[in-house]
Amino acid sequence: MRLIVDVMSGDSEALEAVKGALKAHRELGVDITLVGDEKTVTDALETLSVTPNDSVKVVHAASVVTMEDDYLVVIKSKKDSSMSVGLNLLKAGEGDAFISTGNTGALVAGASLIVRKAKGIKAAAIGAVIPLGAPMLLIDAGANVAPNAETMKQFALMGSIYMENMFGLKSPRVALINNGTEETKGNDLARETYGLLKECPDVNFIGNIEGRDVVNSVCDVLVADGYTGNIILKLVEGFGKFMSKTLKSMFKKNFKTIIGALFLKSEAKALKKSMDYTEYGGAPLLGISAPVIKAHGNSGEKGVFSACRQAKTFVETGIIDEIAALGAKMREEKRGTENE
């Protein structure tokens, strides 16, 4: 298996991304293609005493998509960027998955227009695992700010496929985020989506949940439009950092709390790990015809390694084939409706 890693687009130095990719090469047994400015990448490899070879390749990319760039630059003015070059390598079959820490909008647009969506899938969605105890997939976490109800239904179906394969959950519980649990609550999109999910036999739909229940493990897949989903994701990430900072400050408050911290060290470490988004590494773009993983923008070595590990499992589970089959089913259902 070969993973293609964009080592230039994130907030961290390229060296950190290279370290993470090389760790994946050593520990996961995958081949790696590092995409970025050739001199920058080879200098990083030299620093780490690694020489490019058949297992660790370097592919030059002349430019970088920045976080401030318009999302369409990846297919227009920056076709020579590390993100665009990497996506085209994936499209050409020169790797099994693509990982990038770069601009989310550009990655979604590039993946959708270069690698292309699975036929029958209306829109690619970001599936982010919420790092609070039991894993819960939030979909969409930022790709589509104004989807329609049919697209939201597809999010639920793709999210179920992902959780079944990645976490071994049988008939994962699917919920819709809303401002109330009643079927009649919410805006037009929420009410229409509720109706579609309620009647969908392939979704274990448990109804609406409110924001306060997001952290209580009441569902396995949480369906949201990309605007709402992204706010939830960033809030949870911020909450995790707040909790970590608060615990650290509390344990260092005085001699008594320092002693207490010694007895709670393993429990505190486990809690911190359960809220650490770098443990999962990144979010898959579900609905794309080949595996694409969006790692956090400030991912260092650990985050990139975790994203590579996630990408490897993603490839091995055959999720792409199941989503392709879902898309084909959606197309057939649409044809049947049109012919009635």
Short mmCIF file of C-alpha atoms in Angstrom, two decimals:
data_model
loop_
_atom_site.label_atom_id
_atom_site.label_comp_id
_atom_site.label_asym_id
_atom_site.label_seq_id
_atom_site.Cartn_x
_atom_site.Cartn_y
_atom_site.Cartn_z
CA MET A 1 0.00 0.00 0.00
CA ARG A 2 1.22 3.49 -0.84
CA LEU A 3 0.08 6.66 0.92
CA ILE A 4 0.48 10.08 -0.71
CA VAL A 5 1.20 12.80 1.84
CA ASP A 6 1.02 16.54 1.19
CA VAL A 7 3.76 17.79 3.51
CA MET A 8 3.55 21.51 2.64
CA SER A 9 -0.01 22.76 3.14
CA GLY A 10 -0.49 22.79 6.90
CA ASP A 11 0.46 25.23 9.64
CA SER A 12 3.36 23.12 10.93
CA GLU A 13 6.78 22.83 9.30
CA ALA A 14 7.22 20.30 6.50
CA LEU A 15 9.72 18.46 8.68
CA GLU A 16 6.94 17.52 11.13
CA ALA A 17 4.76 16.07 8.37
CA VAL A 18 7.75 14.17 6.96
CA LYS A 19 8.46 12.73 10.42
CA GLY A 20 4.87 11.54 10.74
CA ALA A 21 4.88 9.96 7.28
CA LEU A 22 8.20 8.20 7.94
CA LYS A 23 6.88 6.86 11.22
CA ALA A 24 3.93 5.41 9.31
CA HIS A 25 6.37 3.85 6.84
CA ARG A 26 8.34 2.21 9.66
CA GLU A 27 5.51 1.14 11.96
CA LEU A 28 2.65 0.47 9.54
CA GLY A 29 4.66 -1.03 6.69
CA VAL A 30 3.29 1.34 4.05
CA ASP A 31 5.16 2.99 1.19
CA ILE A 32 5.11 6.78 1.20
CA THR A 33 5.07 9.47 -1.48
CA LEU A 34 5.99 12.88 -0.05
CA VAL A 35 4.62 15.76 -2.12
CA GLY A 36 6.09 19.25 -1.81
CA ASP A 37 8.97 21.50 -2.70
CA GLU A 38 11.72 19.02 -3.61
CA LYS A 39 14.53 20.84 -1.81
CA THR A 40 12.48 21.35 1.35
CA VAL A 41 11.46 17.68 1.44
CA THR A 42 14.91 16.27 0.65
CA ASP A 43 16.47 18.58 3.24
CA ALA A 44 14.00 17.24 5.79
CA LEU A 45 14.85 13.67 4.82
CA GLU A 46 18.57 14.42 5.07
CA THR A 47 18.01 15.85 8.56
CA LEU A 48 16.40 12.53 9.47
CA SER A 49 19.19 10.53 7.74
CA VAL A 50 16.81 9.10 5.13
CA THR A 51 17.56 8.79 1.43
CA PRO A 52 14.66 8.76 -1.08
CA ASN A 53 14.05 5.29 -2.52
CA ASP A 54 11.29 3.15 -4.03
CA SER A 55 9.50 2.99 -0.68
CA VAL A 56 9.91 6.66 0.22
CA LYS A 57 9.47 8.78 -2.90
CA VAL A 58 9.56 12.55 -3.31
CA VAL A 59 7.36 14.28 -5.90
CA HIS A 60 8.04 17.96 -6.55
CA ALA A 61 5.29 20.57 -6.28
CA ALA A 62 6.17 24.17 -7.07
CA SER A 63 3.53 25.97 -4.99
CA VAL A 64 1.42 25.66 -1.85
CA VAL A 65 -2.29 26.23 -1.21
CA THR A 66 -2.43 28.51 1.82
CA MET A 67 -5.17 28.63 4.42
CA GLU A 68 -6.21 32.05 3.06
CA ASP A 69 -6.53 30.93 -0.57
CA ASP A 70 -9.85 30.64 -2.35
CA TYR A 71 -11.06 27.04 -2.46
CA LEU A 72 -10.89 26.87 -6.27
CA VAL A 73 -7.17 27.71 -6.56
CA VAL A 74 -6.38 24.00 -6.38
CA ILE A 75 -7.92 23.53 -9.84
CA LYS A 76 -7.17 27.00 -11.25
CA SER A 77 -4.14 29.12 -10.38
CA LYS A 78 -2.31 26.53 -8.26
CA LYS A 79 -2.46 23.35 -10.27
CA ASP A 80 1.22 22.88 -9.40
CA SER A 81 0.54 22.97 -5.65
CA SER A 82 1.34 20.05 -3.35
CA MET A 83 -2.39 19.52 -2.80
CA SER A 84 -3.26 19.46 -6.50
CA VAL A 85 -0.26 17.31 -7.43
CA GLY A 86 -1.10 14.83 -4.68
CA LEU A 87 -4.74 14.57 -5.70
CA ASN A 88 -3.74 13.99 -9.32
CA LEU A 89 -1.36 11.22 -8.21
CA LEU A 90 -4.27 9.58 -6.40
CA LYS A 91 -6.50 9.97 -9.46
CA ALA A 92 -3.82 8.35 -11.64
CA GLY A 93 -3.62 5.35 -9.32
CA GLU A 94 -0.11 6.13 -8.11
CA GLY A 95 -1.18 5.72 -4.49
CA ASP A 96 -3.99 4.22 -2.46
CA ALA A 97 -4.90 7.24 -0.31
CA PHE A 98 -4.09 10.94 0.00
CA ILE A 99 -3.48 12.84 3.25
CA SER A 100 -3.32 16.64 3.58
CA THR A 101 -3.28 19.08 6.49
CA GLY A 102 -4.20 21.96 4.18
CA ASN A 103 -7.08 24.31 3.40
CA THR A 104 -10.32 22.37 3.97
CA GLY A 105 -12.37 24.10 1.29
CA ALA A 106 -9.64 23.62 -1.31
CA LEU A 107 -9.22 19.96 -0.40
CA VAL A 108 -12.96 19.27 -0.67
CA ALA A 109 -13.15 21.10 -4.00
CA GLY A 110 -10.01 19.45 -5.33
CA ALA A 111 -11.04 15.97 -4.27
CA SER A 112 -14.52 16.45 -5.74
CA LEU A 113 -13.31 17.85 -9.07
CA ILE A 114 -10.01 16.00 -9.58
CA VAL A 115 -10.48 12.58 -7.96
CA ARG A 116 -14.28 12.96 -8.37
CA LYS A 117 -17.21 11.87 -6.23
CA ALA A 118 -18.59 8.35 -6.38
CA LYS A 119 -21.37 8.24 -8.97
CA GLY A 120 -24.73 8.86 -7.37
CA ILE A 121 -23.30 10.66 -4.35
CA LYS A 122 -24.55 14.24 -4.27
CA ALA A 123 -21.76 15.80 -2.18
CA ALA A 124 -18.61 14.80 -0.35
CA ALA A 125 -18.83 15.23 3.40
CA ILE A 126 -16.24 15.58 6.15
CA GLY A 127 -16.64 12.82 8.70
CA ALA A 128 -14.93 13.85 11.94
CA VAL A 129 -14.68 11.51 14.92
CA ILE A 130 -15.58 13.41 18.08
CA PRO A 131 -12.87 12.58 20.67
CA LEU A 132 -15.02 12.24 23.78
CA GLY A 133 -15.08 8.73 25.17
CA ALA A 134 -16.84 6.35 22.78
CA PRO A 135 -16.18 7.38 19.15
CA MET A 136 -18.96 9.30 17.43
CA LEU A 137 -18.82 10.40 13.81
CA LEU A 138 -19.96 13.95 13.07
CA ILE A 139 -21.01 14.31 9.44
CA ASP A 140 -20.87 16.85 7.84
CA ALA A 141 -18.14 18.68 9.76
CA GLY A 142 -17.68 21.57 7.34
CA ALA A 143 -17.83 20.72 3.64
CA ASN A 144 -21.43 21.70 2.80
CA VAL A 145 -22.95 24.69 4.55
CA ALA A 146 -26.30 24.48 2.74
CA PRO A 147 -27.15 20.88 1.77
CA ASN A 148 -30.66 19.67 1.02
CA ALA A 149 -32.48 16.91 2.88
CA GLU A 150 -31.63 14.19 0.35
CA THR A 151 -27.93 15.02 0.73
CA MET A 152 -28.28 14.88 4.53
CA LYS A 153 -29.82 11.41 4.15
CA GLN A 154 -26.75 10.34 2.18
CA PHE A 155 -24.55 11.71 4.98
CA ALA A 156 -26.36 9.41 7.41
CA LEU A 157 -25.90 6.41 5.13
CA MET A 158 -22.21 7.09 4.49
CA GLY A 159 -21.60 7.74 8.17
CA SER A 160 -23.20 4.41 9.05
CA ILE A 161 -20.99 2.60 6.54
CA TYR A 162 -17.91 4.29 7.99
CA MET A 163 -18.69 3.44 11.62
CA GLU A 164 -19.62 -0.14 10.78
CA ASN A 165 -16.30 -0.73 9.02
CA MET A 166 -13.89 1.42 11.03
CA PHE A 167 -15.20 0.64 14.51
CA GLY A 168 -17.07 -2.63 14.03
CA LEU A 169 -20.43 -1.18 15.11
CA LYS A 170 -23.46 -3.18 14.04
CA SER A 171 -26.38 -0.97 13.05
CA PRO A 172 -24.84 2.27 14.39
CA ARG A 173 -27.26 4.69 16.03
CA VAL A 174 -27.88 7.75 13.85
CA ALA A 175 -29.16 11.05 15.24
CA LEU A 176 -29.92 14.47 13.76
CA ILE A 177 -28.66 17.57 15.59
CA ASN A 178 -31.51 19.96 16.30
CA ASN A 179 -32.75 22.56 18.77
CA GLY A 180 -35.19 20.08 20.28
CA THR A 181 -35.92 16.36 20.32
CA GLU A 182 -39.44 16.60 18.92
CA GLU A 183 -40.02 15.64 15.29
CA THR A 184 -41.57 19.04 14.57
CA LYS A 185 -38.60 21.08 15.87
CA GLY A 186 -36.03 22.89 13.74
CA ASN A 187 -36.00 24.62 10.38
CA ASP A 188 -37.33 23.26 7.09
CA LEU A 189 -34.10 21.32 6.41
CA ALA A 190 -34.18 19.61 9.82
CA ARG A 191 -37.84 18.62 9.56
CA GLU A 192 -37.53 17.33 6.01
CA THR A 193 -34.35 15.40 6.85
CA TYR A 194 -36.06 13.89 9.88
CA GLY A 195 -38.85 12.59 7.66
CA LEU A 196 -36.43 11.00 5.19
CA LEU A 197 -34.33 9.34 7.89
CA LYS A 198 -37.41 8.09 9.74
CA GLU A 199 -38.54 6.26 6.60
CA CYS A 200 -35.08 4.97 5.56
CA PRO A 201 -34.75 1.21 6.31
CA ASP A 202 -30.95 1.30 5.98
CA VAL A 203 -30.47 3.79 8.82
CA ASN A 204 -30.89 3.06 12.54
CA PHE A 205 -32.38 6.48 13.17
CA ILE A 206 -33.01 7.39 16.82
CA GLY A 207 -34.33 10.91 16.21
CA ASN A 208 -33.17 14.41 17.08
CA ILE A 209 -30.63 15.23 19.77
CA GLU A 210 -29.83 18.61 21.28
CA GLY A 211 -26.39 20.16 21.62
CA ARG A 212 -26.05 19.15 25.29
CA ASP A 213 -26.26 15.48 24.30
CA VAL A 214 -23.36 15.62 21.83
CA VAL A 215 -20.89 14.74 24.61
CA ASN A 216 -23.03 11.99 26.17
CA SER A 217 -22.46 9.13 23.69
CA VAL A 218 -26.16 8.84 22.84
CA CYS A 219 -25.47 8.11 19.17
CA ASP A 220 -22.75 6.74 16.89
CA VAL A 221 -23.38 9.00 13.88
CA LEU A 222 -24.44 12.62 14.27
CA VAL A 223 -25.85 14.19 11.10
CA ALA A 224 -25.54 17.95 10.59
CA ASP A 225 -25.23 20.50 7.81
CA GLY A 226 -21.62 21.58 7.36
CA TYR A 227 -22.14 24.99 8.99
CA THR A 228 -23.57 23.57 12.20
CA GLY A 229 -21.23 20.60 12.17
CA ASN A 230 -18.11 22.70 11.92
CA ILE A 231 -19.20 24.84 14.88
CA ILE A 232 -19.81 21.68 16.93
CA LEU A 233 -16.40 20.27 15.95
CA LYS A 234 -14.48 23.42 16.86
CA LEU A 235 -16.42 23.78 20.13
CA VAL A 236 -15.57 20.21 21.15
CA GLU A 237 -11.90 20.69 20.24
CA GLY A 238 -11.82 23.87 22.29
CA PHE A 239 -13.53 22.12 25.19
CA GLY A 240 -10.89 19.40 25.13
CA LYS A 241 -8.09 21.95 25.32
CA PHE A 242 -9.90 23.80 28.11
CA MET A 243 -10.29 20.62 30.16
CA SER A 244 -6.65 19.69 29.71
CA LYS A 245 -5.51 23.18 30.73
CA THR A 246 -7.88 23.24 33.71
CA LEU A 247 -6.76 19.85 35.02
CA LYS A 248 -3.12 20.80 34.68
CA SER A 249 -3.69 24.05 36.57
CA MET A 250 -5.75 22.30 39.26
CA PHE A 251 -3.17 19.59 39.91
CA LYS A 252 -0.42 22.20 40.31
CA LYS A 253 -2.41 24.45 42.65
CA ASN A 254 -0.77 23.37 45.92
CA PHE A 255 1.09 20.53 47.61
CA LYS A 256 -2.12 18.60 48.34
CA THR A 257 -3.28 18.66 44.72
CA ILE A 258 0.21 17.70 43.51
CA ILE A 259 0.08 14.61 45.74
CA GLY A 260 -3.43 13.87 44.47
CA ALA A 261 -2.20 14.16 40.90
CA LEU A 262 0.35 11.39 41.53
CA PHE A 263 -2.47 8.99 42.46
CA LEU A 264 -4.60 10.08 39.48
CA LYS A 265 -1.82 10.23 36.90
CA SER A 266 -2.97 7.25 34.83
CA GLU A 267 -6.64 8.30 34.95
CA ALA A 268 -5.79 11.89 33.98
CA LYS A 269 -3.65 10.62 31.10
CA ALA A 270 -6.50 8.42 29.87
CA LEU A 271 -8.93 11.36 30.05
CA LYS A 272 -6.55 13.60 28.13
CA LYS A 273 -6.08 10.93 25.47
CA SER A 274 -9.85 10.46 25.10
CA MET A 275 -10.22 14.18 24.24
CA ASP A 276 -7.19 14.39 21.93
CA TYR A 277 -8.21 14.81 18.28
CA THR A 278 -4.68 13.83 17.14
CA GLU A 279 -5.42 10.27 18.27
CA TYR A 280 -7.69 9.90 15.22
CA GLY A 281 -5.46 12.01 13.01
CA GLY A 282 -7.94 13.42 10.56
CA ALA A 283 -11.34 13.32 8.94
CA PRO A 284 -12.18 11.29 5.82
CA LEU A 285 -13.90 12.96 2.90
CA LEU A 286 -16.74 10.50 2.51
CA GLY A 287 -18.26 10.27 -0.94
CA ILE A 288 -15.00 10.67 -2.88
CA SER A 289 -14.15 7.76 -5.20
CA ALA A 290 -10.77 7.17 -3.52
CA PRO A 291 -9.62 7.65 0.10
CA VAL A 292 -8.83 11.28 1.01
CA ILE A 293 -8.04 12.24 4.61
CA LYS A 294 -8.12 15.83 5.92
CA ALA A 295 -5.70 16.05 8.85
CA HIS A 296 -5.90 18.96 11.31
CA GLY A 297 -4.15 22.09 10.03
CA ASN A 298 -1.66 22.24 12.90
CA SER A 299 -0.90 18.51 12.90
CA GLY A 300 2.65 17.65 13.86
CA GLU A 301 4.36 14.29 13.69
CA LYS A 302 1.73 12.54 15.84
CA GLY A 303 -1.23 13.95 13.93
CA VAL A 304 0.17 13.05 10.52
CA PHE A 305 1.10 9.56 11.69
CA SER A 306 -2.43 9.04 13.06
CA ALA A 307 -3.91 10.28 9.77
CA CYS A 308 -1.73 7.79 7.86
CA ARG A 309 -2.85 5.00 10.17
CA GLN A 310 -6.46 6.02 9.59
CA ALA A 311 -5.91 6.11 5.82
CA LYS A 312 -4.42 2.60 5.86
CA THR A 313 -7.42 1.20 7.73
CA PHE A 314 -9.77 3.14 5.44
CA VAL A 315 -8.23 1.47 2.39
CA GLU A 316 -8.23 -2.01 3.95
CA THR A 317 -11.87 -1.97 5.07
CA GLY A 318 -13.35 -1.45 1.60
CA ILE A 319 -15.45 1.56 2.64
CA ILE A 320 -14.94 3.13 -0.79
CA ASP A 321 -16.55 0.12 -2.50
CA GLU A 322 -19.55 0.22 -0.14
CA ILE A 323 -20.08 3.93 -0.73
CA ALA A 324 -19.79 3.33 -4.49
CA ALA A 325 -22.50 0.66 -4.15
CA LEU A 326 -24.61 3.14 -2.16
CA GLY A 327 -24.20 5.71 -4.93
CA ALA A 328 -25.26 3.17 -7.55
CA LYS A 329 -28.33 2.34 -5.48
CA MET A 330 -29.20 6.04 -5.19
CA ARG A 331 -28.94 6.42 -8.96
CA GLU A 332 -31.24 3.45 -9.56
CA GLU A 333 -33.79 4.80 -7.09
CA LYS A 334 -33.69 8.18 -8.81
CA ARG A 335 -34.22 6.57 -12.24
CA GLY A 336 -37.14 4.59 -10.85
CA THR A 337 -38.75 7.73 -9.44
CA GLU A 338 -38.28 9.62 -12.72
CA ASN A 339 -39.87 6.76 -14.71
CA GLU A 340 -42.98 6.59 -12.55
#
